DNA sequence: GCTTGACCTGGAGCGCACTCCAGGTTGAAC
DNA sequence: GTTCAACCTGGAGTGCGCTCCAGGTCAAGC
């Protein structure tokens, strides 16, 4: 509820490391992160919201360069909404393909494991 | 049916690049690849079978070091069947987690896209 | 006012999985 | 017997996404 978080608190809540948070700011993925008088970062709820989005995109395999593009569009304002939507739509399409591939290969993996269940059972209880 | 394939044919059939095939042999993932008198590689159907397995494991995110371990066990003979089975079982478990995460994040992505559909529609047909 | 742990910066380093390169060899087709 | 595309080797280079480091600063608690 408070809405102002230290770097380590932001790291804890977002699941990104401190170094990764600094890295994301350095490359311009995060921008406008507040600072105390002494120069320490202060993260807001909005920043954490962005981090949640980045986690979603990252976990689904979006390259950082594309996340940067998305963040940049968002910073540019409302009139980029359509472009952002299209970007996410394209990404979602790729994720669907990835999920289908993963499912297919998972099924092969399960087949292989079933094969081993046969082999191992035969070896464990040999002809008796 | 023939069962003897040139490097480029093996690459075509497996979907791995020539460089990747050479790399896999160099690190010991592939072993016992035949050679012509002149030193060129000759891939058999069995080799292609292994490549199919590697593709499955790779597509499901297994690190190369673990694939090497698996290949090594297989080379060691029948008595490693249980260990190979366990290795694949552990991997399958990780793949399940990965699929669950991917599905969750995909759903978030779809939510976000739906949100944009609202925004874009409102902008495209403003109050009239 | 001192200690101490969290934080700062710029930049180097890392792990992974390839990918590319130079310089040379092979072998099928003509 | 010449050509030329496909192949060979060892080793260097690449792209990604962090991760680590040195050397210093800040601020809360005693």
mmCIF file of C-alpha atoms (C1' of nucleotides) in Angstrom:
data_model
loop_
_atom_site.group_PDB
_atom_site.id
_atom_site.type_symbol
_atom_site.label_atom_id
_atom_site.label_comp_id
_atom_site.label_asym_id
_atom_site.label_seq_id
_atom_site.Cartn_x
_atom_site.Cartn_y
_atom_site.Cartn_z
ATOM 1 C CA UNK A 1 0.000 0.000 0.000
ATOM 2 C CA UNK A 2 2.812 2.402 0.826
ATOM 3 C CA UNK A 3 4.070 2.614 -2.724
ATOM 4 C CA UNK A 4 7.729 3.414 -2.178
ATOM 5 C CA UNK A 5 10.165 0.526 -2.196
ATOM 6 C CA UNK A 6 13.883 0.190 -1.695
ATOM 7 C CA UNK A 7 15.901 -1.618 -4.379
ATOM 8 C CA UNK A 8 16.105 -4.790 -2.324
ATOM 9 C CA UNK A 9 12.364 -4.677 -1.633
ATOM 10 C CA UNK A 10 11.665 -4.186 -5.337
ATOM 11 C CA UNK A 11 13.958 -7.102 -6.105
ATOM 12 C CA UNK A 12 12.159 -9.283 -3.577
ATOM 13 C CA UNK A 13 8.727 -8.372 -4.912
ATOM 14 C CA UNK A 14 9.559 -8.608 -8.592
ATOM 15 C CA UNK A 15 11.802 -11.630 -8.434
ATOM 16 C CA UNK A 16 14.520 -9.825 -10.417
ATOM 17 C CA UNK A 17 17.971 -9.447 -8.891
ATOM 18 C CA UNK A 18 19.304 -6.042 -7.856
ATOM 19 C CA UNK A 19 21.805 -6.255 -10.674
ATOM 20 C CA UNK A 20 19.067 -7.006 -13.147
ATOM 21 C CA UNK A 21 17.015 -4.027 -11.974
ATOM 22 C CA UNK A 22 20.032 -1.762 -12.425
ATOM 23 C CA UNK A 23 20.729 -3.366 -15.783
ATOM 24 C CA UNK A 24 17.158 -2.806 -16.932
ATOM 25 C CA UNK A 25 17.426 0.842 -15.999
ATOM 26 C CA UNK A 26 20.822 1.181 -17.666
ATOM 27 C CA UNK A 27 19.534 -0.103 -21.013
ATOM 28 C CA UNK A 28 16.434 2.054 -20.824
ATOM 29 C CA UNK A 29 13.896 -0.681 -20.229
ATOM 30 C CA UNK A 30 13.021 0.881 -16.911
ATOM 31 C CA UNK A 31 13.003 4.643 -16.985
ATOM 32 C CA UNK A 32 12.065 7.436 -14.665
ATOM 33 C CA UNK A 33 12.961 5.477 -11.540
ATOM 34 C CA UNK A 34 12.925 7.927 -8.626
ATOM 35 C CA UNK A 35 15.890 8.739 -6.438
ATOM 36 C CA UNK A 36 16.355 9.877 -2.867
ATOM 37 C CA UNK A 37 18.411 12.991 -2.114
ATOM 38 C CA UNK A 38 21.352 10.647 -1.573
ATOM 39 C CA UNK A 39 20.974 9.041 -4.998
ATOM 40 C CA UNK A 40 19.320 5.734 -4.043
ATOM 41 C CA UNK A 41 16.593 4.316 -6.233
ATOM 42 C CA UNK A 42 12.995 4.431 -5.091
ATOM 43 C CA UNK A 43 10.543 2.108 -6.808
ATOM 44 C CA UNK A 44 6.820 2.873 -6.944
ATOM 45 C CA UNK A 45 3.839 0.573 -7.388
ATOM 46 C CA UNK A 46 3.792 1.624 -11.019
ATOM 47 C CA UNK A 47 7.404 0.548 -11.422
ATOM 48 C CA UNK A 48 6.522 -2.802 -9.882
ATOM 49 C CA UNK A 49 3.653 -3.035 -12.343
ATOM 50 C CA UNK A 50 6.091 -2.605 -15.187
ATOM 51 C CA UNK A 51 8.350 -5.246 -13.707
ATOM 52 C CA UNK A 52 5.408 -7.622 -13.627
ATOM 53 C CA UNK A 53 4.822 -6.967 -17.326
ATOM 54 C CA UNK A 54 8.508 -7.512 -18.066
ATOM 55 C CA UNK A 55 8.428 -10.783 -16.165
ATOM 56 C CA UNK A 56 5.475 -11.929 -18.229
ATOM 57 C CA UNK A 57 7.179 -10.989 -21.481
ATOM 58 C CA UNK A 58 10.506 -12.425 -20.440
ATOM 59 C CA UNK A 59 9.006 -15.695 -19.210
ATOM 60 C CA UNK A 60 7.306 -16.057 -22.561
ATOM 61 C CA UNK A 61 10.599 -15.554 -24.353
ATOM 62 C CA UNK A 62 10.407 -12.011 -25.671
ATOM 63 C CA UNK A 63 13.890 -10.628 -26.417
ATOM 64 C CA UNK A 64 14.907 -7.611 -24.366
ATOM 65 C CA UNK A 65 15.173 -5.423 -27.447
ATOM 66 C CA UNK A 66 11.485 -5.967 -28.107
ATOM 67 C CA UNK A 67 10.577 -5.242 -24.504
ATOM 68 C CA UNK A 68 12.485 -1.982 -24.870
ATOM 69 C CA UNK A 69 10.465 -1.196 -27.967
ATOM 70 C CA UNK A 70 7.242 -1.888 -26.104
ATOM 71 C CA UNK A 71 8.264 0.269 -23.154
ATOM 72 C CA UNK A 72 9.280 3.057 -25.504
ATOM 73 C CA UNK A 73 5.907 2.962 -27.236
ATOM 74 C CA UNK A 74 4.135 3.093 -23.892
ATOM 75 C CA UNK A 75 6.204 6.155 -22.935
ATOM 76 C CA UNK A 76 5.227 7.820 -26.204
ATOM 77 C CA UNK A 77 1.635 7.933 -25.086
ATOM 78 C CA UNK A 78 -1.853 6.789 -25.864
ATOM 79 C CA UNK A 79 -1.568 7.110 -29.632
ATOM 80 C CA UNK A 80 0.764 4.109 -29.758
ATOM 81 C CA UNK A 81 -1.851 1.800 -28.258
ATOM 82 C CA UNK A 82 -2.602 0.092 -31.559
ATOM 83 C CA UNK A 83 1.050 -0.562 -32.260
ATOM 84 C CA UNK A 84 1.564 -1.943 -28.770
ATOM 85 C CA UNK A 85 -1.433 -4.190 -29.246
ATOM 86 C CA UNK A 86 -0.055 -5.491 -32.524
ATOM 87 C CA UNK A 87 3.329 -6.116 -30.964
ATOM 88 C CA UNK A 88 1.761 -8.146 -28.174
ATOM 89 C CA UNK A 89 -0.458 -9.976 -30.639
ATOM 90 C CA UNK A 90 2.519 -11.039 -32.733
ATOM 91 C CA UNK A 91 4.306 -12.128 -29.607
ATOM 92 C CA UNK A 92 1.288 -14.105 -28.399
ATOM 93 C CA UNK A 93 1.266 -15.894 -31.746
ATOM 94 C CA UNK A 94 4.867 -16.922 -31.288
ATOM 95 C CA UNK A 95 4.110 -18.057 -27.752
ATOM 96 C CA UNK A 96 1.313 -20.259 -29.065
ATOM 97 C CA UNK A 97 3.732 -21.901 -31.476
ATOM 98 C CA UNK A 98 6.218 -22.362 -28.699
ATOM 99 C CA UNK A 99 3.582 -23.950 -26.473
ATOM 100 C CA UNK A 100 2.519 -26.306 -29.252
ATOM 101 C CA UNK A 101 6.128 -27.342 -29.869
ATOM 102 C CA UNK A 102 6.753 -27.816 -26.185
ATOM 103 C CA UNK A 103 3.664 -29.991 -25.841
ATOM 104 C CA UNK A 104 4.682 -32.101 -28.857
ATOM 105 C CA UNK A 105 8.197 -32.647 -27.575
ATOM 106 C CA UNK A 106 6.918 -33.289 -24.072
ATOM 107 C CA UNK A 107 4.745 -36.059 -25.481
ATOM 108 C CA UNK A 108 7.782 -37.588 -27.194
ATOM 109 C CA UNK A 109 9.651 -37.372 -23.926
ATOM 110 C CA UNK A 110 6.825 -39.183 -22.155
ATOM 111 C CA UNK A 111 6.877 -41.877 -24.840
ATOM 112 C CA UNK A 112 10.562 -42.362 -24.274
ATOM 113 C CA UNK A 113 10.079 -42.598 -20.533
ATOM 114 C CA UNK A 114 7.350 -45.208 -21.025
ATOM 115 C CA UNK A 115 9.768 -47.178 -23.141
ATOM 116 C CA UNK A 116 12.292 -47.119 -20.292
ATOM 117 C CA UNK A 117 9.622 -48.223 -17.834
ATOM 118 C CA UNK A 118 9.309 -51.381 -19.913
ATOM 119 C CA UNK A 119 13.077 -51.916 -20.092
ATOM 120 C CA UNK A 120 13.708 -51.257 -16.422
ATOM 121 C CA UNK A 121 10.832 -53.449 -15.264
ATOM 122 C CA UNK A 122 12.114 -56.316 -17.412
ATOM 123 C CA UNK A 123 15.633 -55.924 -16.003
ATOM 124 C CA UNK A 124 14.475 -55.628 -12.393
ATOM 125 C CA UNK A 125 12.450 -58.840 -12.534
ATOM 126 C CA UNK A 126 14.332 -61.058 -14.981
ATOM 127 C CA UNK A 127 12.574 -64.241 -16.099
ATOM 128 C CA UNK A 128 11.347 -65.441 -12.756
ATOM 129 C CA UNK B 1 15.929 -46.264 -46.429
ATOM 130 C CA UNK B 2 19.530 -46.055 -47.651
ATOM 131 C CA UNK B 3 20.936 -45.250 -44.244
ATOM 132 C CA UNK B 4 24.081 -43.345 -45.152
ATOM 133 C CA UNK B 5 23.845 -39.585 -45.267
ATOM 134 C CA UNK B 6 26.228 -36.781 -46.115
ATOM 135 C CA UNK B 7 26.683 -33.983 -43.569
ATOM 136 C CA UNK B 8 24.446 -31.635 -45.519
ATOM 137 C CA UNK B 9 21.778 -34.309 -45.848
ATOM 138 C CA UNK B 10 21.962 -35.001 -42.114
ATOM 139 C CA UNK B 11 21.658 -31.272 -41.458
ATOM 140 C CA UNK B 12 18.636 -31.051 -43.726
ATOM 141 C CA UNK B 13 16.927 -34.018 -42.101
ATOM 142 C CA UNK B 14 17.706 -33.119 -38.502
ATOM 143 C CA UNK B 15 17.235 -29.391 -38.748
ATOM 144 C CA UNK B 16 20.598 -28.741 -37.123
ATOM 145 C CA UNK B 17 23.199 -26.703 -38.985
ATOM 146 C CA UNK B 18 26.394 -28.279 -40.279
ATOM 147 C CA UNK B 19 28.330 -26.319 -37.705
ATOM 148 C CA UNK B 20 26.077 -27.565 -34.953
ATOM 149 C CA UNK B 21 26.557 -31.188 -36.040
ATOM 150 C CA UNK B 22 30.324 -30.721 -35.979
ATOM 151 C CA UNK B 23 30.051 -28.952 -32.633
ATOM 152 C CA UNK B 24 27.978 -31.786 -31.165
ATOM 153 C CA UNK B 25 30.595 -34.281 -32.249
ATOM 154 C CA UNK B 26 33.429 -32.134 -30.946
ATOM 155 C CA UNK B 27 31.952 -31.939 -27.440
ATOM 156 C CA UNK B 28 31.178 -35.639 -27.412
ATOM 157 C CA UNK B 29 27.412 -35.425 -27.643
ATOM 158 C CA UNK B 30 27.528 -37.290 -30.919
ATOM 159 C CA UNK B 31 30.135 -40.011 -30.994
ATOM 160 C CA UNK B 32 31.143 -42.784 -33.305
ATOM 161 C CA UNK B 33 30.138 -40.875 -36.425
ATOM 162 C CA UNK B 34 31.511 -42.795 -39.407
ATOM 163 C CA UNK B 35 34.003 -41.407 -41.904
ATOM 164 C CA UNK B 36 34.785 -42.044 -45.538
ATOM 165 C CA UNK B 37 38.347 -42.907 -46.550
ATOM 166 C CA UNK B 38 38.822 -39.221 -47.267
ATOM 167 C CA UNK B 39 37.725 -38.178 -43.801
ATOM 168 C CA UNK B 40 34.193 -36.974 -44.505
ATOM 169 C CA UNK B 41 31.438 -37.740 -42.015
ATOM 170 C CA UNK B 42 28.830 -40.348 -42.812
ATOM 171 C CA UNK B 43 25.620 -40.284 -40.776
ATOM 172 C CA UNK B 44 23.496 -43.397 -40.304
ATOM 173 C CA UNK B 45 19.809 -43.758 -39.482
ATOM 174 C CA UNK B 46 20.831 -44.416 -35.912
ATOM 175 C CA UNK B 47 22.746 -41.127 -35.829
ATOM 176 C CA UNK B 48 19.659 -39.364 -37.129
ATOM 177 C CA UNK B 49 17.655 -41.089 -34.390
ATOM 178 C CA UNK B 50 19.992 -39.594 -31.816
ATOM 179 C CA UNK B 51 19.651 -36.184 -33.411
ATOM 180 C CA UNK B 52 15.899 -36.489 -33.100
ATOM 181 C CA UNK B 53 16.284 -37.215 -29.403
ATOM 182 C CA UNK B 54 18.625 -34.252 -28.999
ATOM 183 C CA UNK B 55 16.144 -32.031 -30.759
ATOM 184 C CA UNK B 56 13.425 -33.143 -28.380
ATOM 185 C CA UNK B 57 15.609 -32.518 -25.336
ATOM 186 C CA UNK B 58 16.907 -29.231 -26.637
ATOM 187 C CA UNK B 59 13.462 -27.945 -27.589
ATOM 188 C CA UNK B 60 12.324 -28.722 -24.075
ATOM 189 C CA UNK B 61 15.199 -26.737 -22.643
ATOM 190 C CA UNK B 62 17.642 -29.382 -21.460
ATOM 191 C CA UNK B 63 21.161 -27.963 -21.127
ATOM 192 C CA UNK B 64 23.772 -29.521 -23.382
ATOM 193 C CA UNK B 65 25.779 -30.813 -20.422
ATOM 194 C CA UNK B 66 22.816 -32.926 -19.378
ATOM 195 C CA UNK B 67 22.299 -34.225 -22.904
ATOM 196 C CA UNK B 68 25.963 -35.275 -22.852
ATOM 197 C CA UNK B 69 25.357 -37.101 -19.606
ATOM 198 C CA UNK B 70 22.376 -38.887 -21.117
ATOM 199 C CA UNK B 71 24.319 -39.874 -24.242
ATOM 200 C CA UNK B 72 27.189 -41.095 -22.114
ATOM 201 C CA UNK B 73 24.871 -43.278 -20.042
ATOM 202 C CA UNK B 74 23.364 -44.734 -23.201
ATOM 203 C CA UNK B 75 26.859 -45.568 -24.461
ATOM 204 C CA UNK B 76 27.632 -47.312 -21.184
ATOM 205 C CA UNK B 77 24.996 -49.914 -21.943
ATOM 206 C CA UNK B 78 21.797 -51.466 -20.786
ATOM 207 C CA UNK B 79 22.595 -51.322 -17.075
ATOM 208 C CA UNK B 80 22.217 -47.532 -17.074
ATOM 209 C CA UNK B 81 18.602 -47.733 -18.222
ATOM 210 C CA UNK B 82 17.201 -46.900 -14.794
ATOM 211 C CA UNK B 83 19.460 -43.874 -14.439
ATOM 212 C CA UNK B 84 18.524 -42.655 -17.899
ATOM 213 C CA UNK B 85 14.881 -43.088 -17.049
ATOM 214 C CA UNK B 86 15.286 -41.061 -13.873
ATOM 215 C CA UNK B 87 17.138 -38.336 -15.737
ATOM 216 C CA UNK B 88 14.335 -38.061 -18.274
ATOM 217 C CA UNK B 89 11.726 -38.175 -15.523
ATOM 218 C CA UNK B 90 13.334 -35.256 -13.692
ATOM 219 C CA UNK B 91 13.554 -33.369 -16.943
ATOM 220 C CA UNK B 92 9.913 -34.063 -17.767
ATOM 221 C CA UNK B 93 8.980 -32.653 -14.370
ATOM 222 C CA UNK B 94 10.829 -29.436 -15.134
ATOM 223 C CA UNK B 95 9.151 -29.282 -18.523
ATOM 224 C CA UNK B 96 5.759 -29.568 -16.859
ATOM 225 C CA UNK B 97 6.590 -26.616 -14.630
ATOM 226 C CA UNK B 98 7.795 -24.669 -17.627
ATOM 227 C CA UNK B 99 4.582 -25.426 -19.524
ATOM 228 C CA UNK B 100 2.464 -24.358 -16.562
ATOM 229 C CA UNK B 101 4.394 -21.083 -16.243
ATOM 230 C CA UNK B 102 4.160 -20.464 -19.956
ATOM 231 C CA UNK B 103 0.413 -21.028 -19.920
ATOM 232 C CA UNK B 104 -0.036 -18.679 -16.944
ATOM 233 C CA UNK B 105 1.996 -15.922 -18.532
ATOM 234 C CA UNK B 106 0.291 -16.473 -21.863
ATOM 235 C CA UNK B 107 -3.044 -15.918 -20.140
ATOM 236 C CA UNK B 108 -1.752 -12.642 -18.678
ATOM 237 C CA UNK B 109 -0.579 -11.651 -22.121
ATOM 238 C CA UNK B 110 -4.022 -12.345 -23.543
ATOM 239 C CA UNK B 111 -5.600 -10.271 -20.755
ATOM 240 C CA UNK B 112 -3.325 -7.399 -21.665
ATOM 241 C CA UNK B 113 -4.203 -7.703 -25.339
ATOM 242 C CA UNK B 114 -7.904 -7.690 -24.484
ATOM 243 C CA UNK B 115 -7.328 -4.502 -22.540
ATOM 244 C CA UNK B 116 -5.756 -2.930 -25.618
ATOM 245 C CA UNK B 117 -8.662 -4.062 -27.747
ATOM 246 C CA UNK B 118 -10.888 -1.918 -25.544
ATOM 247 C CA UNK B 119 -8.528 1.077 -25.696
ATOM 248 C CA UNK B 120 -7.991 0.901 -29.430
ATOM 249 C CA UNK B 121 -11.676 0.453 -30.213
ATOM 250 C CA UNK B 122 -12.539 3.497 -28.074
ATOM 251 C CA UNK B 123 -9.894 5.581 -29.839
ATOM 252 C CA UNK B 124 -10.890 4.429 -33.299
ATOM 253 C CA UNK B 125 -14.563 5.308 -32.797
ATOM 254 C CA UNK B 126 -14.576 8.182 -30.327
ATOM 255 C CA UNK B 127 -17.973 9.237 -28.891
ATOM 256 C CA UNK B 128 -20.041 9.256 -32.034
ATOM 257 C "C1'" DG C 1 30.375 10.248 15.836
ATOM 258 C "C1'" DC C 2 31.131 5.443 14.511
ATOM 259 C "C1'" DT C 3 29.852 1.281 12.672
ATOM 260 C "C1'" DT C 4 27.787 -1.400 9.283
ATOM 261 C "C1'" DG C 5 24.977 -2.934 5.771
ATOM 262 C "C1'" DA C 6 22.559 -1.384 1.878
ATOM 263 C "C1'" DC C 7 23.389 1.152 -1.905
ATOM 264 C "C1'" DC C 8 25.946 3.751 -5.824
ATOM 265 C "C1'" DT C 9 28.850 3.815 -10.537
ATOM 266 C "C1'" DG C 10 31.331 2.267 -14.685
ATOM 267 C "C1'" DG C 11 33.045 -1.351 -16.674
ATOM 268 C "C1'" DA C 12 34.803 -6.073 -17.027
ATOM 269 C "C1'" DG C 13 33.578 -10.941 -17.107
ATOM 270 C "C1'" DC C 14 30.736 -14.980 -17.682
ATOM 271 C "C1'" DG C 15 28.022 -19.092 -19.437
ATOM 272 C "C1'" DC C 16 25.668 -20.870 -22.993
ATOM 273 C "C1'" DA C 17 25.119 -22.532 -27.505
ATOM 274 C "C1'" DC C 18 26.428 -21.948 -31.205
ATOM 275 C "C1'" DT C 19 28.567 -19.531 -35.622
ATOM 276 C "C1'" DC C 20 32.165 -18.030 -38.386
ATOM 277 C "C1'" DC C 21 36.692 -18.076 -40.366
ATOM 278 C "C1'" DA C 22 41.124 -19.241 -42.751
ATOM 279 C "C1'" DG C 23 43.438 -22.297 -45.033
ATOM 280 C "C1'" DG C 24 43.488 -26.678 -46.837
ATOM 281 C "C1'" DT C 25 41.436 -31.465 -48.874
ATOM 282 C "C1'" DT C 26 38.219 -34.423 -51.384
ATOM 283 C "C1'" DG C 27 35.721 -36.408 -55.037
ATOM 284 C "C1'" DA C 28 31.985 -36.331 -58.583
ATOM 285 C "C1'" DA C 29 31.222 -34.427 -63.032
ATOM 286 C "C1'" DC C 30 32.856 -32.879 -67.111
ATOM 287 C "C1'" DG D 1 43.156 -34.020 -65.572
ATOM 288 C "C1'" DT D 2 40.673 -29.934 -64.189
ATOM 289 C "C1'" DT D 3 37.148 -27.807 -61.927
ATOM 290 C "C1'" DC D 4 34.456 -26.618 -58.032
ATOM 291 C "C1'" DA D 5 31.172 -27.390 -54.510
ATOM 292 C "C1'" DA D 6 31.151 -29.792 -50.432
ATOM 293 C "C1'" DC D 7 33.790 -30.995 -46.909
ATOM 294 C "C1'" DC D 8 37.716 -30.915 -43.326
ATOM 295 C "C1'" DT D 9 40.325 -28.768 -38.942
ATOM 296 C "C1'" DG D 10 41.426 -25.800 -34.937
ATOM 297 C "C1'" DG D 11 40.370 -21.938 -33.013
ATOM 298 C "C1'" DA D 12 38.435 -17.301 -32.640
ATOM 299 C "C1'" DG D 13 34.202 -14.588 -32.409
ATOM 300 C "C1'" DT D 14 29.230 -13.608 -31.436
ATOM 301 C "C1'" DG D 15 24.817 -12.454 -29.094
ATOM 302 C "C1'" DC D 16 22.215 -12.666 -25.227
ATOM 303 C "C1'" DG D 17 21.188 -11.645 -20.643
ATOM 304 C "C1'" DC D 18 22.806 -11.013 -17.054
ATOM 305 C "C1'" DT D 19 26.489 -11.105 -12.977
ATOM 306 C "C1'" DC D 20 30.397 -9.613 -10.636
ATOM 307 C "C1'" DC D 21 33.815 -6.379 -9.091
ATOM 308 C "C1'" DA D 22 36.393 -2.365 -7.170
ATOM 309 C "C1'" DG D 23 36.169 1.492 -4.988
ATOM 310 C "C1'" DG D 24 33.378 4.614 -3.002
ATOM 311 C "C1'" DT D 25 28.763 6.827 -0.604
ATOM 312 C "C1'" DC D 26 24.732 6.920 2.399
ATOM 313 C "C1'" DA D 27 21.945 6.540 6.502
ATOM 314 C "C1'" DA D 28 19.890 4.025 10.486
ATOM 315 C "C1'" DG D 29 21.091 2.328 14.977
ATOM 316 C "C1'" DC D 30 24.039 2.321 18.800
#
